Amino acid sequence: MDKKIPHSFSKMANYYRRKKDAVFHNAKPINSGNAQAYLYGVRKYSIGLAERLDADYQPPPSERKKSSDSTGSNNPEFTPSVFYRNIAPVNWFLRIIGVLPIVRRGPARAKFEMSSASFVYSVVFFMLLACYVGYVANNRIHIVRSLSGPFEEAVIAYLFLVNILPIMIIPILWWEARKIAKLFNDWDDFEVLYYQISGHSLPLRLRQKALYIAIVLPILSVLSVVITHITMSDLNINQVVPYCILDNLTAMLGAWWFLICEAMSITAHLLAERFQKALKHIGPAAMVADYRVLWLRLSKLTRDTGNATCYTFVFMSLYLFFIITLSIYGLMSQLSEGFGIKDIGLTITALWNIGLLFYICDEAHYASVNVRTNFQKKLLMVELNWMNSDAQTEINMFLRATEMNPSTINCGGFFDVNRSLFKGLLTTMVTYLVVLLQFQISIPTDKGEGSDGGSNMTVVDMLMDSVSNDMTLMSSSRATTTPGTTPQPTASTKHARGHRG
């Protein structure tokens, strides 16, 4: 009783007789209506197909394939746009506040169009928000100009001005929208290639987490802004609204970055597990080459993530560094007087932005480690004794590919986003805090002299007075050290002698 060999098995056997070509590097997503066709030769090998053949899997009749609708997939396993659907809740929130005006009409069809309704909405929203922010900034500038008191109060006042800087992120994201759309399309291409090689759709399962983030994080952001304004300044609802929008913008961009890095980490882990399982089958030489190319595509996605959003996250990193420095300085400068109400808002601001910067750096570091280092460990643990020479050559080529192709997330050549970036920013922050605290220590003497004279000195007056005193000391020291000359008494000395007489 001879069992008839399925047509798909013969296709799989022909796979080893064919020379490798560049189809993997230029893989495009197949039509969603023809996703079932991968069992009939679109992809000539997959572990999922081999597992079905081992279990006496029988493909559906050809009539069912011919009757497949061109607008949808009859394959229950293939799920297109897994990555985009998983981050969709955060994407939609960003689009509501005028960010990421990308039009997407299907898998691998995302693009940025200046004539689209999404971009027009983004421009209108940005113009209205810019007018609102300009009004708030004008009021804050008047407050800073009329400010009198300690230097740390001026720093706290400047903190509210710095908090409106994220409005510049919106036009920066317009500039980078085309690269982000291409990144979405590349993810769709990768999902198809992953499905064709492994026989399974990409199981990310991040949508529920993204939905919770899109609901909880804006609420926490609004609460932090309201508490900060209550404790640090007079609460004015009209002026709190733009701060809530801009704080949500930075928080949700951090969440968007978190989800993308988390998707890359999960994909790298799944790819490594599928690769180990695939090595259990006989004749792995061509299969190793498939997974090598699949890893190269994932490594390219890792690099493209940093390049697609380089200017946005360079600005975000500098902004968070500035905010954290000012808030920690304001907190430390007032601790000598005891923990007060203003310190609550400063503490919340510092912890919120430190947490945001940490998650941006930590998730990028974790994704890079999973894509490269953990995958190299899987390759080094492969048993080569039972493999033929072709398979061993492919393993060695795979290892060289992981060494020669960087998998770090780099912001357009400015810096690598990893834990070293977080450590470097904190180190620089400590240096600036020491300088600011030393500058604050030199102010009370000048402030005391101004209070004895009964004048109402502002922060600018104190700074100018400190500079003039330094210049006077420098000129007097030069006069005393010049040979052959008699040091002339300064104005303050003449005044003192006349007063004694």
mmCIF file of C-alpha atoms in Angstrom, residues 175-462:
data_model
loop_
_atom_site.group_PDB
_atom_site.id
_atom_site.type_symbol
_atom_site.label_atom_id
_atom_site.label_comp_id
_atom_site.label_asym_id
_atom_site.label_seq_id
_atom_site.Cartn_x
_atom_site.Cartn_y
_atom_site.Cartn_z
ATOM 1 C CA TRP A 175 9.665 65.465 8.687
ATOM 2 C CA GLU A 176 10.196 61.858 9.773
ATOM 3 C CA ALA A 177 6.718 60.538 8.883
ATOM 4 C CA ARG A 178 7.884 59.043 5.571
ATOM 5 C CA LYS A 179 10.616 57.034 7.291
ATOM 6 C CA ILE A 180 8.172 55.847 9.944
ATOM 7 C CA ALA A 181 5.691 54.767 7.245
ATOM 8 C CA LYS A 182 8.473 52.808 5.550
ATOM 9 C CA LEU A 183 9.264 51.186 8.896
ATOM 10 C CA PHE A 184 5.642 50.013 9.182
ATOM 11 C CA ASN A 185 5.796 48.593 5.655
ATOM 12 C CA ASP A 186 9.049 46.790 6.416
ATOM 13 C CA TRP A 187 7.408 45.167 9.417
ATOM 14 C CA ASP A 188 4.614 43.879 7.144
ATOM 15 C CA ASP A 189 7.247 42.443 4.792
ATOM 16 C CA PHE A 190 9.037 40.796 7.694
ATOM 17 C CA GLU A 191 5.810 39.216 8.951
ATOM 18 C CA VAL A 192 5.200 37.591 5.577
ATOM 19 C CA LEU A 193 8.763 36.306 5.405
ATOM 20 C CA TYR A 194 8.501 34.979 8.960
ATOM 21 C CA TYR A 195 5.251 33.224 8.052
ATOM 22 C CA GLN A 196 6.706 31.706 4.916
ATOM 23 C CA ILE A 197 9.769 30.336 6.712
ATOM 24 C CA SER A 198 8.344 29.282 10.077
ATOM 25 C CA GLY A 199 4.833 28.383 8.962
ATOM 26 C CA HIS A 200 3.230 30.523 11.694
ATOM 27 C CA SER A 201 2.118 34.114 11.986
ATOM 28 C CA LEU A 202 4.068 36.388 14.277
ATOM 29 C CA PRO A 203 2.524 35.991 17.781
ATOM 30 C CA LEU A 204 3.327 39.318 19.426
ATOM 31 C CA ARG A 205 0.297 39.616 21.740
ATOM 32 C CA LEU A 206 0.992 43.213 22.735
ATOM 33 C CA ARG A 207 -2.369 44.757 21.872
ATOM 34 C CA GLN A 208 -3.856 44.382 25.350
ATOM 35 C CA LYS A 209 -0.794 45.959 26.912
ATOM 36 C CA ALA A 210 -0.935 48.784 24.369
ATOM 37 C CA LEU A 211 -4.617 49.324 25.150
ATOM 38 C CA TYR A 212 -3.933 49.578 28.884
ATOM 39 C CA ILE A 213 -1.102 52.019 28.219
ATOM 40 C CA ALA A 214 -3.290 54.175 25.983
ATOM 41 C CA ILE A 215 -5.892 54.436 28.775
ATOM 42 C CA VAL A 216 -3.875 54.562 31.993
ATOM 43 C CA LEU A 217 -0.854 56.604 30.931
ATOM 44 C CA PRO A 218 -2.803 59.724 29.805
ATOM 45 C CA ILE A 219 -4.721 59.716 33.091
ATOM 46 C CA LEU A 220 -1.507 59.542 35.107
ATOM 47 C CA SER A 221 0.029 62.253 32.940
ATOM 48 C CA VAL A 222 -2.877 64.639 33.501
ATOM 49 C CA LEU A 223 -2.822 63.954 37.244
ATOM 50 C CA SER A 224 0.897 64.698 37.463
ATOM 51 C CA VAL A 225 0.468 68.006 35.594
ATOM 52 C CA VAL A 226 -2.462 69.086 37.775
ATOM 53 C CA ILE A 227 -0.650 68.200 41.015
ATOM 54 C CA THR A 228 2.460 70.044 39.825
ATOM 55 C CA HIS A 229 0.501 73.210 39.069
ATOM 56 C CA ILE A 230 -1.384 73.040 42.357
ATOM 57 C CA THR A 231 1.788 72.714 44.427
ATOM 58 C CA MET A 232 4.166 74.926 42.436
ATOM 59 C CA SER A 233 1.949 77.738 41.142
ATOM 60 C CA ASP A 234 -1.607 79.022 41.183
ATOM 61 C CA LEU A 235 -3.893 76.535 39.445
ATOM 62 C CA ASN A 236 -5.361 78.056 36.293
ATOM 63 C CA ILE A 237 -7.375 75.591 34.239
ATOM 64 C CA ASN A 238 -6.965 77.648 31.068
ATOM 65 C CA GLN A 239 -3.189 77.375 31.324
ATOM 66 C CA VAL A 240 -3.078 73.752 32.486
ATOM 67 C CA VAL A 241 -4.710 72.344 29.319
ATOM 68 C CA PRO A 242 -1.749 72.845 26.931
ATOM 69 C CA TYR A 243 0.636 71.443 29.537
ATOM 70 C CA CYS A 244 -1.545 68.315 29.753
ATOM 71 C CA ILE A 245 -1.490 67.890 25.968
ATOM 72 C CA LEU A 246 2.272 68.337 25.698
ATOM 73 C CA ASP A 247 2.993 66.077 28.660
ATOM 74 C CA ASN A 248 0.780 63.397 27.100
ATOM 75 C CA LEU A 249 2.699 63.851 23.862
ATOM 76 C CA THR A 250 6.049 63.017 25.456
ATOM 77 C CA ALA A 251 4.592 60.210 27.576
ATOM 78 C CA MET A 252 2.848 58.499 24.657
ATOM 79 C CA LEU A 253 5.910 58.829 22.435
ATOM 80 C CA GLY A 254 7.820 57.035 25.165
ATOM 81 C CA ALA A 255 5.101 54.355 25.254
ATOM 82 C CA TRP A 256 5.203 54.087 21.448
ATOM 83 C CA TRP A 257 8.967 53.555 21.596
ATOM 84 C CA PHE A 258 8.505 51.013 24.409
ATOM 85 C CA LEU A 259 6.049 48.937 22.349
ATOM 86 C CA ILE A 260 8.259 48.946 19.247
ATOM 87 C CA CYS A 261 11.296 47.810 21.235
ATOM 88 C CA GLU A 262 9.197 45.219 23.050
ATOM 89 C CA ALA A 263 7.958 43.880 19.689
ATOM 90 C CA MET A 264 11.552 43.527 18.477
ATOM 91 C CA SER A 265 12.559 41.738 21.696
ATOM 92 C CA ILE A 266 9.666 39.269 21.469
ATOM 93 C CA THR A 267 10.306 38.677 17.758
ATOM 94 C CA ALA A 268 13.995 37.986 18.357
ATOM 95 C CA HIS A 269 13.151 35.535 21.148
ATOM 96 C CA LEU A 270 10.566 33.745 18.986
ATOM 97 C CA LEU A 271 12.960 33.606 16.061
ATOM 98 C CA ALA A 272 15.646 32.033 18.230
ATOM 99 C CA GLU A 273 13.209 29.438 19.587
ATOM 100 C CA ARG A 274 11.922 28.580 16.103
ATOM 101 C CA PHE A 275 15.479 28.278 14.867
ATOM 102 C CA GLN A 276 16.382 25.786 17.594
ATOM 103 C CA LYS A 277 13.286 23.762 16.801
ATOM 104 C CA ALA A 278 14.040 23.858 13.081
ATOM 105 C CA LEU A 279 17.512 22.363 13.637
ATOM 106 C CA LYS A 280 15.884 19.116 14.741
ATOM 107 C CA HIS A 281 14.914 18.342 11.146
ATOM 108 C CA ILE A 282 17.165 16.585 8.722
ATOM 109 C CA GLY A 283 18.994 18.539 6.026
ATOM 110 C CA PRO A 284 19.232 21.946 7.719
ATOM 111 C CA ALA A 285 21.719 23.662 5.367
ATOM 112 C CA ALA A 286 19.198 25.599 3.291
ATOM 113 C CA MET A 287 16.981 26.131 6.336
ATOM 114 C CA VAL A 288 19.846 27.784 8.243
ATOM 115 C CA ALA A 289 20.306 30.143 5.302
ATOM 116 C CA ASP A 290 16.600 31.030 5.515
ATOM 117 C CA TYR A 291 16.829 31.923 9.187
ATOM 118 C CA ARG A 292 20.030 33.842 8.599
ATOM 119 C CA VAL A 293 18.270 36.072 6.091
ATOM 120 C CA LEU A 294 15.276 36.388 8.406
ATOM 121 C CA TRP A 295 17.603 37.520 11.203
ATOM 122 C CA LEU A 296 19.247 40.026 8.853
ATOM 123 C CA ARG A 297 15.822 41.517 8.158
ATOM 124 C CA LEU A 298 15.115 41.783 11.876
ATOM 125 C CA SER A 299 18.513 43.394 12.454
ATOM 126 C CA LYS A 300 17.717 45.920 9.733
ATOM 127 C CA LEU A 301 14.394 46.687 11.428
ATOM 128 C CA THR A 302 16.308 47.369 14.648
ATOM 129 C CA ARG A 303 18.613 49.866 12.943
ATOM 130 C CA ASP A 304 15.771 51.462 10.966
ATOM 131 C CA THR A 305 13.826 52.090 14.172
ATOM 132 C CA GLY A 306 16.531 54.450 15.387
ATOM 133 C CA ASN A 307 17.064 56.069 11.985
ATOM 134 C CA ALA A 308 13.348 56.633 11.378
ATOM 135 C CA THR A 309 12.907 58.573 14.635
ATOM 136 C CA CYS A 310 16.405 59.963 15.142
ATOM 137 C CA TYR A 311 15.592 63.693 15.355
ATOM 138 C CA THR A 312 12.499 63.092 17.477
ATOM 139 C CA PHE A 313 14.276 61.107 20.150
ATOM 140 C CA VAL A 314 17.412 63.245 20.075
ATOM 141 C CA PHE A 315 15.157 66.182 20.934
ATOM 142 C CA MET A 316 13.312 64.053 23.515
ATOM 143 C CA SER A 317 16.560 63.034 25.204
ATOM 144 C CA LEU A 318 17.829 66.617 25.427
ATOM 145 C CA TYR A 319 14.457 67.846 26.665
ATOM 146 C CA LEU A 320 14.234 65.180 29.371
ATOM 147 C CA PHE A 321 17.814 65.901 30.413
ATOM 148 C CA PHE A 322 17.019 69.619 30.781
ATOM 149 C CA ILE A 323 13.780 69.016 32.687
ATOM 150 C CA ILE A 324 15.340 66.513 35.083
ATOM 151 C CA THR A 325 18.300 68.804 35.799
ATOM 152 C CA LEU A 326 16.117 71.810 36.593
ATOM 153 C CA SER A 327 13.626 69.881 38.705
ATOM 154 C CA ILE A 328 16.294 68.106 40.773
ATOM 155 C CA TYR A 329 18.146 71.389 41.302
ATOM 156 C CA GLY A 330 14.971 73.118 42.461
ATOM 157 C CA LEU A 331 14.296 70.199 44.805
ATOM 158 C CA MET A 332 17.796 70.112 46.288
ATOM 159 C CA SER A 333 18.062 73.873 46.697
ATOM 160 C CA GLN A 334 14.942 73.978 48.858
ATOM 161 C CA LEU A 335 15.652 70.947 51.036
ATOM 162 C CA SER A 336 17.695 73.133 53.410
ATOM 163 C CA GLU A 337 14.445 74.860 54.378
ATOM 164 C CA GLY A 338 12.573 71.570 54.819
ATOM 165 C CA PHE A 339 10.277 69.586 52.540
ATOM 166 C CA GLY A 340 7.487 71.934 51.465
ATOM 167 C CA ILE A 341 4.486 71.908 49.152
ATOM 168 C CA LYS A 342 6.508 72.998 46.122
ATOM 169 C CA ASP A 343 8.801 70.030 46.595
ATOM 170 C CA ILE A 344 5.899 67.661 45.874
ATOM 171 C CA GLY A 345 5.506 68.982 42.336
ATOM 172 C CA LEU A 346 9.273 69.009 41.770
ATOM 173 C CA THR A 347 9.545 65.412 42.997
ATOM 174 C CA ILE A 348 6.741 64.222 40.714
ATOM 175 C CA THR A 349 8.265 66.037 37.721
ATOM 176 C CA ALA A 350 11.724 64.592 38.375
ATOM 177 C CA LEU A 351 10.543 61.005 38.944
ATOM 178 C CA TRP A 352 8.146 61.079 35.973
ATOM 179 C CA ASN A 353 10.797 62.235 33.505
ATOM 180 C CA ILE A 354 13.543 60.006 34.944
ATOM 181 C CA GLY A 355 11.228 57.024 34.533
ATOM 182 C CA LEU A 356 10.421 58.036 30.966
ATOM 183 C CA LEU A 357 14.102 58.432 30.045
ATOM 184 C CA PHE A 358 14.971 55.143 31.731
ATOM 185 C CA TYR A 359 12.338 53.151 29.838
ATOM 186 C CA ILE A 360 13.399 54.668 26.518
ATOM 187 C CA CYS A 361 17.024 53.660 27.114
ATOM 188 C CA ASP A 362 16.338 50.337 28.836
ATOM 189 C CA GLU A 363 13.911 48.959 26.254
ATOM 190 C CA ALA A 364 16.233 49.870 23.389
ATOM 191 C CA HIS A 365 19.107 48.150 25.212
ATOM 192 C CA TYR A 366 16.970 45.066 25.866
ATOM 193 C CA ALA A 367 15.891 44.866 22.217
ATOM 194 C CA SER A 368 19.483 45.133 20.968
ATOM 195 C CA VAL A 369 20.653 42.412 23.354
ATOM 196 C CA ASN A 370 17.845 40.044 22.312
ATOM 197 C CA VAL A 371 18.374 40.607 18.610
ATOM 198 C CA ARG A 372 22.125 40.055 18.637
ATOM 199 C CA THR A 373 23.670 38.700 21.849
ATOM 200 C CA ASN A 374 20.998 36.151 22.757
ATOM 201 C CA PHE A 375 20.814 34.933 19.184
ATOM 202 C CA GLN A 376 24.584 34.464 19.101
ATOM 203 C CA LYS A 377 24.300 32.312 22.226
ATOM 204 C CA LYS A 378 21.763 30.088 20.461
ATOM 205 C CA LEU A 379 24.118 29.689 17.512
ATOM 206 C CA LEU A 380 27.106 28.865 19.695
ATOM 207 C CA MET A 381 25.115 26.120 21.423
ATOM 208 C CA VAL A 382 24.304 24.350 18.139
ATOM 209 C CA GLU A 383 25.686 20.803 17.863
ATOM 210 C CA LEU A 384 27.701 20.599 14.640
ATOM 211 C CA ASN A 385 28.781 16.941 14.836
ATOM 212 C CA TRP A 386 25.770 15.480 13.081
ATOM 213 C CA MET A 387 25.590 18.224 10.412
ATOM 214 C CA ASN A 388 27.107 18.003 6.992
ATOM 215 C CA SER A 389 29.717 20.443 5.719
ATOM 216 C CA ASP A 390 27.132 22.683 4.024
ATOM 217 C CA ALA A 391 25.174 23.075 7.235
ATOM 218 C CA GLN A 392 28.320 23.866 9.216
ATOM 219 C CA THR A 393 29.288 26.480 6.635
ATOM 220 C CA GLU A 394 25.866 28.089 6.943
ATOM 221 C CA ILE A 395 26.173 28.178 10.741
ATOM 222 C CA ASN A 396 29.561 29.872 10.486
ATOM 223 C CA MET A 397 28.158 32.381 7.989
ATOM 224 C CA PHE A 398 25.287 33.021 10.379
ATOM 225 C CA LEU A 399 27.722 33.761 13.205
ATOM 226 C CA ARG A 400 29.737 36.109 11.001
ATOM 227 C CA ALA A 401 26.530 37.871 9.970
ATOM 228 C CA THR A 402 25.630 38.521 13.623
ATOM 229 C CA GLU A 403 29.121 39.926 14.229
ATOM 230 C CA MET A 404 29.299 42.149 11.143
ATOM 231 C CA ASN A 405 25.754 43.537 11.257
ATOM 232 C CA PRO A 406 25.184 45.900 14.196
ATOM 233 C CA SER A 407 21.849 45.485 15.925
ATOM 234 C CA THR A 408 22.043 48.580 18.099
ATOM 235 C CA ILE A 409 19.387 51.270 17.947
ATOM 236 C CA ASN A 410 21.294 54.358 16.878
ATOM 237 C CA CYS A 411 19.655 57.774 16.527
ATOM 238 C CA GLY A 412 20.979 58.720 13.113
ATOM 239 C CA GLY A 413 24.627 58.535 14.185
ATOM 240 C CA PHE A 414 24.210 60.889 17.162
ATOM 241 C CA PHE A 415 24.316 58.212 19.864
ATOM 242 C CA ASP A 416 23.284 54.646 20.646
ATOM 243 C CA VAL A 417 20.120 54.349 22.695
ATOM 244 C CA ASN A 418 20.996 51.970 25.524
ATOM 245 C CA ARG A 419 21.698 51.935 29.231
ATOM 246 C CA SER A 420 25.053 53.626 28.672
ATOM 247 C CA LEU A 421 23.169 56.651 27.351
ATOM 248 C CA PHE A 422 21.101 56.798 30.541
ATOM 249 C CA LYS A 423 24.233 56.508 32.667
ATOM 250 C CA GLY A 424 26.035 59.187 30.628
ATOM 251 C CA LEU A 425 23.143 61.633 30.904
ATOM 252 C CA LEU A 426 22.926 61.129 34.659
ATOM 253 C CA THR A 427 26.675 61.671 35.014
ATOM 254 C CA THR A 428 26.503 64.917 33.057
ATOM 255 C CA MET A 429 23.463 65.916 35.084
ATOM 256 C CA VAL A 430 25.376 65.528 38.345
ATOM 257 C CA THR A 431 28.104 67.812 37.003
ATOM 258 C CA TYR A 432 25.624 70.548 36.134
ATOM 259 C CA LEU A 433 23.865 70.180 39.482
ATOM 260 C CA VAL A 434 27.163 70.706 41.314
ATOM 261 C CA VAL A 435 27.821 73.868 39.276
ATOM 262 C CA LEU A 436 24.318 75.216 39.933
ATOM 263 C CA LEU A 437 24.516 74.507 43.650
ATOM 264 C CA GLN A 438 27.915 76.215 43.879
ATOM 265 C CA PHE A 439 26.462 79.217 42.094
ATOM 266 C CA GLN A 440 23.564 79.309 44.526
ATOM 267 C CA ILE A 441 25.933 79.335 47.512
ATOM 268 C CA SER A 442 27.605 82.513 46.231
ATOM 269 C CA ILE A 443 24.297 84.410 45.971
ATOM 270 C CA PRO A 444 23.151 84.899 49.626
ATOM 271 C CA THR A 445 25.957 87.413 50.416
ATOM 272 C CA ASP A 446 24.922 89.639 47.535
ATOM 273 C CA LYS A 447 21.317 89.150 48.471
ATOM 274 C CA GLY A 448 22.004 90.206 52.057
ATOM 275 C CA GLU A 449 23.779 93.383 51.001
ATOM 276 C CA GLY A 450 20.831 94.294 48.831
ATOM 277 C CA SER A 451 18.397 93.774 51.675
ATOM 278 C CA ASP A 452 20.397 96.045 53.995
ATOM 279 C CA GLY A 453 20.151 98.836 51.488
ATOM 280 C CA GLY A 454 16.394 98.424 51.383
ATOM 281 C CA SER A 455 16.304 97.826 47.613
ATOM 282 C CA ASN A 456 14.096 95.214 45.931
ATOM 283 C CA MET A 457 16.637 93.199 43.981
ATOM 284 C CA THR A 458 15.568 90.782 41.263
ATOM 285 C CA VAL A 459 17.450 87.699 40.195
ATOM 286 C CA VAL A 460 18.934 89.553 37.227
ATOM 287 C CA ASP A 461 20.165 92.334 39.540
ATOM 288 C CA MET A 462 21.848 89.805 41.786
#
